[in-house]
mmCIF file of C-alpha atoms in Angstrom:
data_model
loop_
_atom_site.group_PDB
_atom_site.id
_atom_site.type_symbol
_atom_site.label_atom_id
_atom_site.label_comp_id
_atom_site.label_asym_id
_atom_site.label_seq_id
_atom_site.Cartn_x
_atom_site.Cartn_y
_atom_site.Cartn_z
ATOM 1 C CA UNK A 1 -83.085 -21.546 95.769
ATOM 2 C CA UNK A 2 -83.237 -21.244 99.294
ATOM 3 C CA UNK A 3 -86.919 -20.987 101.077
ATOM 4 C CA UNK A 4 -87.450 -17.422 102.625
ATOM 5 C CA UNK A 5 -90.860 -17.639 103.032
ATOM 6 C CA UNK A 6 -91.965 -20.110 105.814
ATOM 7 C CA UNK A 7 -95.585 -20.365 104.803
ATOM 8 C CA UNK A 8 -94.446 -22.444 101.844
ATOM 9 C CA UNK A 9 -93.269 -26.001 101.632
ATOM 10 C CA UNK A 10 -90.615 -26.503 99.570
ATOM 11 C CA UNK A 11 -91.549 -28.742 97.327
ATOM 12 C CA UNK A 12 -94.027 -25.901 95.703
ATOM 13 C CA UNK A 13 -91.351 -23.160 95.948
ATOM 14 C CA UNK A 14 -89.087 -25.583 93.716
ATOM 15 C CA UNK A 15 -92.171 -26.302 91.481
ATOM 16 C CA UNK A 16 -93.278 -22.348 91.075
ATOM 17 C CA UNK A 17 -89.056 -21.711 89.884
ATOM 18 C CA UNK A 18 -89.359 -24.203 87.364
ATOM 19 C CA UNK A 19 -92.691 -23.102 85.746
ATOM 20 C CA UNK A 20 -91.153 -19.061 86.051
ATOM 21 C CA UNK A 21 -88.022 -20.646 84.346
ATOM 22 C CA UNK A 22 -90.646 -22.144 81.643
ATOM 23 C CA UNK A 23 -92.768 -19.156 81.134
ATOM 24 C CA UNK A 24 -89.353 -17.056 81.235
ATOM 25 C CA UNK A 25 -88.386 -18.728 78.150
ATOM 26 C CA UNK A 26 -91.728 -18.130 76.294
ATOM 27 C CA UNK A 27 -92.213 -14.842 76.812
ATOM 28 C CA UNK A 28 -94.809 -14.516 79.699
ATOM 29 C CA UNK A 29 -94.160 -11.873 81.922
ATOM 30 C CA UNK A 30 -93.461 -12.277 85.263
ATOM 31 C CA UNK A 31 -94.217 -10.458 88.224
ATOM 32 C CA UNK A 32 -95.239 -7.547 86.255
ATOM 33 C CA UNK A 33 -92.670 -7.196 84.221
ATOM 34 C CA UNK A 34 -92.428 -6.759 80.337
ATOM 35 C CA UNK A 35 -91.627 -10.404 78.929
ATOM 36 C CA UNK A 36 -87.873 -11.498 77.933
ATOM 37 C CA UNK A 37 -87.371 -11.210 74.198
ATOM 38 C CA UNK A 38 -84.496 -14.135 72.763
ATOM 39 C CA UNK A 39 -81.302 -12.366 70.912
ATOM 40 C CA UNK A 40 -81.890 -12.368 67.139
ATOM 41 C CA UNK A 41 -78.819 -10.283 66.307
ATOM 42 C CA UNK A 42 -76.922 -12.900 64.306
ATOM 43 C CA UNK A 43 -79.890 -13.446 61.730
ATOM 44 C CA UNK A 44 -79.679 -9.587 60.816
ATOM 45 C CA UNK A 45 -76.129 -9.584 60.461
ATOM 46 C CA UNK A 46 -76.239 -12.055 57.782
ATOM 47 C CA UNK A 47 -78.857 -10.603 56.019
ATOM 48 C CA UNK A 48 -76.869 -7.712 55.771
ATOM 49 C CA UNK A 49 -74.220 -9.585 54.795
ATOM 50 C CA UNK A 50 -75.901 -11.397 51.860
ATOM 51 C CA UNK A 51 -77.203 -8.368 50.883
ATOM 52 C CA UNK A 52 -73.484 -6.597 50.546
ATOM 53 C CA UNK A 53 -72.399 -9.465 48.708
ATOM 54 C CA UNK A 54 -75.193 -9.570 46.116
ATOM 55 C CA UNK A 55 -74.492 -5.672 45.864
ATOM 56 C CA UNK A 56 -70.929 -6.353 44.806
ATOM 57 C CA UNK A 57 -71.754 -8.996 42.559
ATOM 58 C CA UNK A 58 -74.531 -7.357 40.755
ATOM 59 C CA UNK A 59 -71.987 -3.802 40.504
ATOM 60 C CA UNK A 60 -68.854 -6.339 39.255
ATOM 61 C CA UNK A 61 -71.021 -7.193 36.528
ATOM 62 C CA UNK A 62 -72.712 -3.686 35.459
ATOM 63 C CA UNK A 63 -68.769 -2.856 35.311
ATOM 64 C CA UNK A 64 -67.331 -6.032 33.516
ATOM 65 C CA UNK A 65 -70.256 -5.478 30.804
ATOM 66 C CA UNK A 66 -69.305 -1.325 30.558
ATOM 67 C CA UNK A 67 -65.773 -1.927 30.459
ATOM 68 C CA UNK A 68 -65.904 -4.539 27.779
ATOM 69 C CA UNK A 69 -68.251 -1.993 25.576
ATOM 70 C CA UNK A 70 -65.184 0.337 26.170
ATOM 71 C CA UNK A 71 -62.614 -1.857 25.015
ATOM 72 C CA UNK A 72 -64.727 -2.705 22.462
ATOM 73 C CA UNK A 73 -65.311 0.793 20.967
ATOM 74 C CA UNK A 74 -61.711 1.280 21.727
ATOM 75 C CA UNK A 75 -60.312 -1.297 19.333
ATOM 76 C CA UNK A 76 -62.689 -0.229 16.890
ATOM 77 C CA UNK A 77 -61.895 3.191 16.946
ATOM 78 C CA UNK A 78 -58.222 2.129 16.790
ATOM 79 C CA UNK A 79 -58.516 -0.496 13.846
ATOM 80 C CA UNK A 80 -60.707 2.322 11.667
ATOM 81 C CA UNK A 81 -58.054 5.066 12.578
ATOM 82 C CA UNK A 82 -55.026 5.030 9.673
ATOM 83 C CA UNK A 83 -51.455 4.513 10.995
ATOM 84 C CA UNK A 84 -48.920 7.610 10.561
ATOM 85 C CA UNK A 85 -45.876 6.539 8.634
ATOM 86 C CA UNK A 86 -42.842 8.512 7.142
ATOM 87 C CA UNK A 87 -42.517 7.345 3.569
ATOM 88 C CA UNK A 88 -40.602 8.571 0.050
ATOM 89 C CA UNK A 89 -41.056 8.155 -3.271
ATOM 90 C CA UNK A 90 -38.443 6.478 -5.183
ATOM 91 C CA UNK A 91 -36.181 7.909 -7.707
ATOM 92 C CA UNK A 92 -33.232 6.989 -9.702
ATOM 93 C CA UNK A 93 -30.024 8.370 -7.962
ATOM 94 C CA UNK A 94 -26.190 7.638 -8.867
ATOM 95 C CA UNK A 95 -24.903 4.918 -6.527
ATOM 96 C CA UNK A 96 -20.726 5.615 -5.193
ATOM 97 C CA UNK A 97 -19.478 2.328 -5.049
ATOM 98 C CA UNK A 98 -16.571 2.065 -2.738
ATOM 99 C CA UNK A 99 -14.946 -1.070 -1.505
ATOM 100 C CA UNK A 100 -14.075 -0.998 2.102
ATOM 101 C CA UNK A 101 -11.455 -3.740 3.649
ATOM 102 C CA UNK A 102 -8.620 -3.335 5.747
ATOM 103 C CA UNK A 103 -4.630 -3.847 5.610
ATOM 104 C CA UNK A 104 -1.313 -3.493 7.117
ATOM 105 C CA UNK A 105 1.133 -0.994 6.576
ATOM 106 C CA UNK A 106 4.742 -1.946 5.789
ATOM 107 C CA UNK A 107 8.132 -0.319 4.914
ATOM 108 C CA UNK A 108 8.700 -0.263 1.357
ATOM 109 C CA UNK A 109 12.220 -0.591 2.053
ATOM 110 C CA UNK A 110 13.511 -3.111 4.997
ATOM 111 C CA UNK A 111 17.021 -4.861 5.522
ATOM 112 C CA UNK A 112 18.268 -7.052 8.335
ATOM 113 C CA UNK A 113 21.981 -5.480 8.794
ATOM 114 C CA UNK A 114 23.905 -9.334 9.193
ATOM 115 C CA UNK A 115 27.926 -9.994 7.915
ATOM 116 C CA UNK A 116 28.421 -12.571 5.173
ATOM 117 C CA UNK A 117 31.094 -13.880 7.465
ATOM 118 C CA UNK A 118 31.962 -14.296 10.671
ATOM 119 C CA UNK A 119 34.880 -12.419 12.824
ATOM 120 C CA UNK A 120 35.425 -9.916 15.214
ATOM 121 C CA UNK A 121 33.972 -6.645 14.724
ATOM 122 C CA UNK A 122 36.730 -3.773 14.372
ATOM 123 C CA UNK A 123 34.319 -0.678 13.481
ATOM 124 C CA UNK A 124 30.434 0.069 14.406
ATOM 125 C CA UNK A 125 29.315 2.949 13.146
ATOM 126 C CA UNK A 126 25.406 2.689 14.397
ATOM 127 C CA UNK A 127 23.484 3.641 17.244
ATOM 128 C CA UNK A 128 19.907 2.233 17.678
ATOM 129 C CA UNK A 129 17.368 4.389 16.276
ATOM 130 C CA UNK A 130 19.787 6.550 14.445
ATOM 131 C CA UNK A 131 18.841 7.881 10.776
ATOM 132 C CA UNK A 132 21.321 7.098 8.389
ATOM 133 C CA UNK A 133 22.217 8.064 4.417
ATOM 134 C CA UNK A 134 22.702 5.622 1.789
ATOM 135 C CA UNK A 135 26.211 4.335 1.638
ATOM 136 C CA UNK A 136 27.406 4.892 5.016
ATOM 137 C CA UNK A 137 29.653 2.317 6.443
ATOM 138 C CA UNK A 138 27.873 0.731 9.662
ATOM 139 C CA UNK A 139 30.066 -2.293 10.614
ATOM 140 C CA UNK A 140 33.447 -3.681 9.826
ATOM 141 C CA UNK A 141 34.612 -6.546 10.817
ATOM 142 C CA UNK A 142 38.561 -7.326 11.338
ATOM 143 C CA UNK A 143 40.243 -8.036 7.738
ATOM 144 C CA UNK A 144 43.745 -7.614 8.437
ATOM 145 C CA UNK A 145 44.238 -11.271 6.983
ATOM 146 C CA UNK A 146 42.612 -10.323 3.828
ATOM 147 C CA UNK A 147 44.255 -6.941 3.800
ATOM 148 C CA UNK A 148 47.966 -8.851 3.789
ATOM 149 C CA UNK A 149 46.494 -11.047 0.699
ATOM 150 C CA UNK A 150 45.130 -8.328 -0.904
ATOM 151 C CA UNK A 151 49.058 -6.833 -0.872
ATOM 152 C CA UNK A 152 50.301 -10.221 -2.267
ATOM 153 C CA UNK A 153 47.834 -10.177 -5.004
ATOM 154 C CA UNK A 154 48.764 -7.092 -5.988
ATOM 155 C CA UNK A 155 51.975 -7.583 -6.044
ATOM 156 C CA UNK A 156 51.854 -10.677 -8.260
ATOM 157 C CA UNK A 157 49.376 -8.737 -10.644
ATOM 158 C CA UNK A 158 52.173 -5.778 -11.288
ATOM 159 C CA UNK A 159 54.743 -8.616 -12.140
ATOM 160 C CA UNK A 160 52.650 -10.158 -13.924
ATOM 161 C CA UNK A 161 51.765 -7.248 -16.210
ATOM 162 C CA UNK A 162 55.433 -6.307 -16.232
ATOM 163 C CA UNK A 163 56.094 -10.026 -17.726
ATOM 164 C CA UNK A 164 53.381 -9.222 -20.283
ATOM 165 C CA UNK A 165 54.737 -6.002 -21.601
ATOM 166 C CA UNK A 166 58.042 -7.972 -21.558
ATOM 167 C CA UNK A 167 56.804 -10.361 -24.280
ATOM 168 C CA UNK A 168 54.713 -8.173 -25.911
ATOM 169 C CA UNK A 169 57.997 -5.776 -27.265
ATOM 170 C CA UNK A 170 59.767 -9.369 -27.752
ATOM 171 C CA UNK A 171 57.138 -10.396 -29.872
ATOM 172 C CA UNK A 172 57.015 -7.271 -31.977
ATOM 173 C CA UNK A 173 60.882 -7.631 -32.795
ATOM 174 C CA UNK A 174 60.265 -11.265 -33.439
ATOM 175 C CA UNK A 175 62.666 -12.619 -30.975
ATOM 176 C CA UNK A 176 59.537 -14.312 -28.665
ATOM 177 C CA UNK A 177 57.156 -16.822 -29.999
ATOM 178 C CA UNK A 178 53.533 -15.938 -30.101
ATOM 179 C CA UNK A 179 52.589 -18.817 -27.620
ATOM 180 C CA UNK A 180 55.128 -17.538 -24.844
ATOM 181 C CA UNK A 181 52.903 -14.132 -25.653
ATOM 182 C CA UNK A 182 49.911 -15.883 -24.871
ATOM 183 C CA UNK A 183 51.230 -17.600 -21.818
ATOM 184 C CA UNK A 184 51.611 -14.109 -20.110
ATOM 185 C CA UNK A 185 48.713 -12.661 -21.244
ATOM 186 C CA UNK A 186 46.734 -15.610 -19.027
ATOM 187 C CA UNK A 187 48.927 -14.917 -16.337
ATOM 188 C CA UNK A 188 48.576 -11.375 -16.052
ATOM 189 C CA UNK A 189 44.458 -12.155 -15.908
ATOM 190 C CA UNK A 190 45.068 -14.701 -13.348
ATOM 191 C CA UNK A 191 46.996 -12.024 -11.142
ATOM 192 C CA UNK A 192 44.021 -9.314 -11.733
ATOM 193 C CA UNK A 193 41.324 -12.350 -10.930
ATOM 194 C CA UNK A 194 43.070 -12.993 -7.542
ATOM 195 C CA UNK A 195 43.175 -9.286 -6.662
ATOM 196 C CA UNK A 196 39.505 -9.124 -7.364
ATOM 197 C CA UNK A 197 38.846 -12.234 -5.589
ATOM 198 C CA UNK A 198 40.720 -10.715 -2.362
ATOM 199 C CA UNK A 199 38.958 -7.273 -2.617
ATOM 200 C CA UNK A 200 35.663 -9.276 -2.961
ATOM 201 C CA UNK A 201 36.147 -11.328 0.621
ATOM 202 C CA UNK A 202 36.854 -7.971 2.139
ATOM 203 C CA UNK A 203 33.757 -6.589 1.229
ATOM 204 C CA UNK A 204 32.175 -9.261 2.779
ATOM 205 C CA UNK A 205 33.588 -8.004 6.067
ATOM 206 C CA UNK A 206 31.569 -4.195 6.022
ATOM 207 C CA UNK A 207 28.265 -3.269 6.084
ATOM 208 C CA UNK A 208 27.368 -0.314 4.090
ATOM 209 C CA UNK A 209 24.026 1.491 4.078
ATOM 210 C CA UNK A 210 22.019 0.974 1.048
ATOM 211 C CA UNK A 211 19.243 3.407 1.048
ATOM 212 C CA UNK A 212 18.371 6.200 3.537
ATOM 213 C CA UNK A 213 16.474 4.833 6.513
ATOM 214 C CA UNK A 214 15.936 4.761 10.715
ATOM 215 C CA UNK A 215 18.273 2.086 12.224
ATOM 216 C CA UNK A 216 16.890 -0.496 14.785
ATOM 217 C CA UNK A 217 17.663 -1.291 18.058
ATOM 218 C CA UNK A 218 21.521 -2.625 17.802
ATOM 219 C CA UNK A 219 22.090 -5.949 18.982
ATOM 220 C CA UNK A 220 25.975 -6.159 19.334
ATOM 221 C CA UNK A 221 28.387 -4.078 20.589
ATOM 222 C CA UNK A 222 31.693 -2.468 19.351
ATOM 223 C CA UNK A 223 34.664 -5.418 19.469
ATOM 224 C CA UNK A 224 32.364 -8.375 19.536
ATOM 225 C CA UNK A 225 32.366 -11.677 17.599
ATOM 226 C CA UNK A 226 29.707 -12.441 15.067
ATOM 227 C CA UNK A 227 29.316 -15.607 12.954
ATOM 228 C CA UNK A 228 27.700 -15.264 9.555
ATOM 229 C CA UNK A 229 24.117 -14.316 9.460
ATOM 230 C CA UNK A 230 23.861 -12.993 12.938
ATOM 231 C CA UNK A 231 21.795 -9.989 13.148
ATOM 232 C CA UNK A 232 23.227 -6.559 14.461
ATOM 233 C CA UNK A 233 20.676 -4.129 13.573
ATOM 234 C CA UNK A 234 17.408 -3.537 10.980
ATOM 235 C CA UNK A 235 17.887 -0.856 8.685
ATOM 236 C CA UNK A 236 14.156 0.484 7.486
ATOM 237 C CA UNK A 237 13.189 3.143 4.934
ATOM 238 C CA UNK A 238 9.971 4.827 6.617
ATOM 239 C CA UNK A 239 9.656 7.907 4.109
ATOM 240 C CA UNK A 240 7.399 5.840 1.829
ATOM 241 C CA UNK A 241 5.137 2.980 3.008
ATOM 242 C CA UNK A 242 3.170 0.569 1.175
ATOM 243 C CA UNK A 243 -0.221 -1.020 2.502
ATOM 244 C CA UNK A 244 -1.409 -4.278 1.289
ATOM 245 C CA UNK A 245 -4.961 -4.986 1.141
ATOM 246 C CA UNK A 246 -7.085 -7.916 -0.377
ATOM 247 C CA UNK A 247 -10.553 -7.761 -2.479
ATOM 248 C CA UNK A 248 -12.682 -10.297 -3.970
ATOM 249 C CA UNK A 249 -12.021 -11.450 -7.337
ATOM 250 C CA UNK A 250 -15.287 -9.825 -8.420
ATOM 251 C CA UNK A 251 -14.305 -6.552 -8.025
ATOM 252 C CA UNK A 252 -10.613 -6.826 -10.157
ATOM 253 C CA UNK A 253 -12.001 -5.182 -13.206
ATOM 254 C CA UNK A 254 -12.619 -2.095 -11.602
ATOM 255 C CA UNK A 255 -9.360 -1.902 -10.030
ATOM 256 C CA UNK A 256 -6.403 -0.091 -11.686
ATOM 257 C CA UNK A 257 -2.970 0.982 -11.118
ATOM 258 C CA UNK A 258 -2.633 4.696 -10.075
ATOM 259 C CA UNK A 259 -6.220 4.771 -8.708
ATOM 260 C CA UNK A 260 -6.351 6.865 -5.467
ATOM 261 C CA UNK A 261 -6.787 4.824 -2.226
ATOM 262 C CA UNK A 262 -7.700 6.636 0.925
ATOM 263 C CA UNK A 263 -6.280 4.995 4.326
ATOM 264 C CA UNK A 264 -7.171 5.915 8.318
ATOM 265 C CA UNK A 265 -5.514 4.305 11.035
ATOM 266 C CA UNK A 266 -6.570 3.943 14.939
ATOM 267 C CA UNK A 267 -3.560 6.176 15.815
ATOM 268 C CA UNK A 268 -5.192 9.040 13.764
ATOM 269 C CA UNK A 269 -8.604 8.210 13.728
ATOM 270 C CA UNK A 270 -9.771 11.692 12.179
ATOM 271 C CA UNK A 271 -6.780 12.074 9.660
ATOM 272 C CA UNK A 272 -7.184 10.694 6.036
ATOM 273 C CA UNK A 273 -3.930 9.583 4.204
ATOM 274 C CA UNK A 274 -4.053 8.953 0.461
ATOM 275 C CA UNK A 275 -2.319 6.531 -1.445
ATOM 276 C CA UNK A 276 -2.108 5.194 -4.929
ATOM 277 C CA UNK A 277 -2.335 1.741 -6.140
ATOM 278 C CA UNK A 278 1.059 0.698 -7.376
ATOM 279 C CA UNK A 279 0.623 -3.029 -7.936
ATOM 280 C CA UNK A 280 -2.167 -5.442 -8.265
ATOM 281 C CA UNK A 281 -1.101 -9.104 -8.020
ATOM 282 C CA UNK A 282 -1.343 -11.583 -10.787
ATOM 283 C CA UNK A 283 -2.763 -14.635 -8.678
ATOM 284 C CA UNK A 284 -6.466 -14.598 -7.051
ATOM 285 C CA UNK A 285 -5.527 -16.744 -4.097
ATOM 286 C CA UNK A 286 -7.074 -20.285 -4.416
ATOM 287 C CA UNK A 287 -8.907 -20.726 -0.861
ATOM 288 C CA UNK A 288 -10.612 -16.810 -0.576
ATOM 289 C CA UNK A 289 -10.921 -15.862 -4.285
ATOM 290 C CA UNK A 290 -9.133 -12.738 -3.284
ATOM 291 C CA UNK A 291 -6.446 -10.858 -4.659
ATOM 292 C CA UNK A 292 -3.912 -8.653 -2.966
ATOM 293 C CA UNK A 293 -3.417 -4.913 -4.055
ATOM 294 C CA UNK A 294 -0.360 -2.966 -3.238
ATOM 295 C CA UNK A 295 -0.706 0.920 -2.550
ATOM 296 C CA UNK A 296 2.312 3.346 -2.033
ATOM 297 C CA UNK A 297 1.799 5.967 0.762
ATOM 298 C CA UNK A 298 4.215 9.325 1.405
ATOM 299 C CA UNK A 299 5.182 9.296 4.782
ATOM 300 C CA UNK A 300 7.696 12.141 4.808
ATOM 301 C CA UNK A 301 6.586 13.434 7.809
ATOM 302 C CA UNK A 302 7.126 10.241 9.731
ATOM 303 C CA UNK A 303 3.639 10.208 11.235
ATOM 304 C CA UNK A 304 3.151 6.521 10.468
ATOM 305 C CA UNK A 305 4.928 3.666 11.060
ATOM 306 C CA UNK A 306 5.310 -0.249 9.591
ATOM 307 C CA UNK A 307 3.126 -2.937 10.995
ATOM 308 C CA UNK A 308 -0.046 -0.211 11.712
ATOM 309 C CA UNK A 309 -3.107 -1.736 11.207
ATOM 310 C CA UNK A 310 -4.930 0.453 8.359
ATOM 311 C CA UNK A 311 -8.651 1.024 7.379
ATOM 312 C CA UNK A 312 -8.633 0.743 3.362
ATOM 313 C CA UNK A 313 -11.096 2.313 1.299
ATOM 314 C CA UNK A 314 -11.415 2.514 -2.175
ATOM 315 C CA UNK A 315 -13.663 4.746 -4.212
ATOM 316 C CA UNK A 316 -14.606 3.650 -7.461
ATOM 317 C CA UNK A 317 -16.882 4.568 -10.740
ATOM 318 C CA UNK A 318 -20.280 5.690 -9.592
ATOM 319 C CA UNK A 319 -23.366 2.972 -10.832
ATOM 320 C CA UNK A 320 -26.539 5.033 -12.898
ATOM 321 C CA UNK A 321 -29.704 5.109 -12.685
ATOM 322 C CA UNK A 322 -29.704 2.890 -9.103
ATOM 323 C CA UNK A 323 -32.727 2.638 -6.537
ATOM 324 C CA UNK A 324 -31.473 3.356 -2.923
ATOM 325 C CA UNK A 325 -32.780 3.103 0.396
ATOM 326 C CA UNK A 326 -32.545 3.339 3.777
ATOM 327 C CA UNK A 327 -31.214 0.148 5.226
ATOM 328 C CA UNK A 328 -33.539 0.732 8.068
ATOM 329 C CA UNK A 329 -36.672 0.457 5.542
ATOM 330 C CA UNK A 330 -35.935 -3.361 4.740
ATOM 331 C CA UNK A 331 -37.191 -5.922 7.060
ATOM 332 C CA UNK A 332 -35.793 -9.447 7.186
ATOM 333 C CA UNK A 333 -38.287 -12.311 7.403
ATOM 334 C CA UNK A 334 -38.054 -16.046 7.220
ATOM 335 C CA UNK A 335 -38.727 -16.103 3.575
ATOM 336 C CA UNK A 336 -35.796 -12.896 2.722
ATOM 337 C CA UNK A 337 -35.795 -9.285 2.800
ATOM 338 C CA UNK A 338 -38.970 -7.680 2.736
ATOM 339 C CA UNK A 339 -40.245 -3.980 2.259
ATOM 340 C CA UNK A 340 -43.345 -1.901 2.882
ATOM 341 C CA UNK A 341 -45.057 -0.065 0.020
ATOM 342 C CA UNK A 342 -48.098 2.688 0.073
ATOM 343 C CA UNK A 343 -50.772 1.397 -2.629
ATOM 344 C CA UNK A 344 -54.051 3.140 -2.430
ATOM 345 C CA UNK A 345 -53.557 4.282 0.932
ATOM 346 C CA UNK A 346 -53.158 0.495 2.807
ATOM 347 C CA UNK A 347 -49.817 -1.108 3.262
ATOM 348 C CA UNK A 348 -48.393 -3.747 1.084
ATOM 349 C CA UNK A 349 -45.684 -5.605 1.616
ATOM 350 C CA UNK A 350 -43.251 -6.656 -1.311
ATOM 351 C CA UNK A 351 -40.052 -9.107 -1.412
ATOM 352 C CA UNK A 352 -37.119 -7.295 -2.207
ATOM 353 C CA UNK A 353 -33.571 -7.967 -3.410
ATOM 354 C CA UNK A 354 -30.690 -6.030 -1.376
ATOM 355 C CA UNK A 355 -27.211 -5.253 -3.702
ATOM 356 C CA UNK A 356 -24.544 -3.040 -2.271
ATOM 357 C CA UNK A 357 -24.881 -1.603 1.012
ATOM 358 C CA UNK A 358 -23.165 1.801 1.731
ATOM 359 C CA UNK A 359 -23.051 4.250 4.879
ATOM 360 C CA UNK A 360 -26.402 2.778 6.032
ATOM 361 C CA UNK A 361 -28.565 2.924 2.671
ATOM 362 C CA UNK A 362 -29.012 -0.177 0.354
ATOM 363 C CA UNK A 363 -29.273 -0.803 -3.516
ATOM 364 C CA UNK A 364 -32.421 -2.513 -4.408
ATOM 365 C CA UNK A 365 -31.750 -4.850 -7.676
ATOM 366 C CA UNK A 366 -35.177 -5.943 -7.985
ATOM 367 C CA UNK A 367 -38.680 -5.568 -5.846
ATOM 368 C CA UNK A 368 -39.096 -2.153 -6.246
ATOM 369 C CA UNK A 369 -39.789 0.056 -8.905
ATOM 370 C CA UNK A 370 -39.402 4.280 -10.150
ATOM 371 C CA UNK A 371 -42.197 5.855 -8.427
ATOM 372 C CA UNK A 372 -43.014 3.469 -5.487
ATOM 373 C CA UNK A 373 -43.821 5.061 -2.390
ATOM 374 C CA UNK A 374 -41.893 3.308 0.052
ATOM 375 C CA UNK A 375 -42.639 2.881 4.090
ATOM 376 C CA UNK A 376 -39.428 4.371 5.440
ATOM 377 C CA UNK A 377 -40.272 4.509 9.387
ATOM 378 C CA UNK A 378 -43.441 3.151 10.988
ATOM 379 C CA UNK A 379 -43.516 -0.018 9.213
ATOM 380 C CA UNK A 380 -43.262 -2.335 12.433
ATOM 381 C CA UNK A 381 -46.491 -1.179 13.409
ATOM 382 C CA UNK A 382 -48.438 -1.946 10.266
ATOM 383 C CA UNK A 383 -49.789 -5.296 8.558
ATOM 384 C CA UNK A 384 -50.379 -5.764 4.986
ATOM 385 C CA UNK A 385 -53.599 -4.200 4.256
ATOM 386 C CA UNK A 386 -53.632 -1.407 7.111
ATOM 387 C CA UNK A 387 -54.783 1.736 6.946
ATOM 388 C CA UNK A 388 -51.441 4.317 6.650
ATOM 389 C CA UNK A 389 -51.309 8.054 6.092
ATOM 390 C CA UNK A 390 -48.119 9.598 5.166
ATOM 391 C CA UNK A 391 -46.869 12.035 8.553
ATOM 392 C CA UNK A 392 -46.367 15.192 8.046
ATOM 393 C CA UNK A 393 -42.657 16.034 8.664
ATOM 394 C CA UNK A 394 -43.148 19.666 9.769
ATOM 395 C CA UNK A 395 -45.516 18.711 12.489
ATOM 396 C CA UNK A 396 -44.448 18.764 16.027
ATOM 397 C CA UNK A 397 -43.674 15.146 18.049
ATOM 398 C CA UNK A 398 -46.754 13.787 19.733
ATOM 399 C CA UNK A 399 -45.964 13.503 23.712
ATOM 400 C CA UNK A 400 -45.577 10.603 25.247
ATOM 401 C CA UNK A 401 -47.993 9.998 28.301
ATOM 402 C CA UNK A 402 -46.567 8.322 31.354
#
């Protein structure tokens, strides 16, 4: 501090300055001014923060207690309210039995056209996909050599016949012995047999359609040389088809020849075809214990083709006085199939044994009785012993709040 008063020594002035700082620090007036107060803002802020925190904690405790009480009240009300379910009183009904399986369509008649002997094709009367009538000559293999042999054999046969007739006349007149007549008879028979053998060889060089059908793809051309057994084409009768399918041996007593069979294919998913059981295999497969059944199907319009996959349904005689329930009413558990009943207003769970399944419904062979009230919907929302009430089926569905 500079000394502006010449009348005061420097030491005195500095001492006053020190004294003034001390006095100011203690709140003493200086020069008639109000005392200077120290800053107390941090202490006020701390108090405000503490009060706010305590208030928040107190409010949280009150809110938690209220929410716990509300939740407990809601849980108590929920437990007390009966669960609405759908149920039905069980009654006997006739269970339509049905065997559902798969099969394959095949032609009633189908052959491979192939020559019995080799040679060059001299005549080919077939085209791929052509419809052929029974008795039509389809293929001829060159038979010039066999035809010449036939002429020679026929000539020898005629000569043998003439010799036989002559011997017969001589024998009648007594000029020829019976032994000579027998020799002529043997020679004539041998000549006729030789003719038949040549004719058979010629027949082996022709292929004639044995039945009406449709030709497959032709594999050879006119004039080609073929070997014995070489495939020329196939001939398939499609106006009548067979469907082969397998059923478990337990259903064998329920099957009979003449029973109707319903057939459906992927090609015509909305069309039903009716076949008739035509044969039942007398042998049961040892590995699967299944029996093969064959049904015959009229295919006059040619809609179906051999080789098609078929869904087969065979209706059997209905089973009377059967308890049948919706499949959704049965619950699976680790201990087996279960069902929920309503007994005196509460849910009760009982074990059941399931039999035949058909179109979403199941037969119950044990566990349920006539007159039982079975829960069909809502059983997943109840526990054994829970109060339940049957919902009004005519009541409007409750809206779901989101």
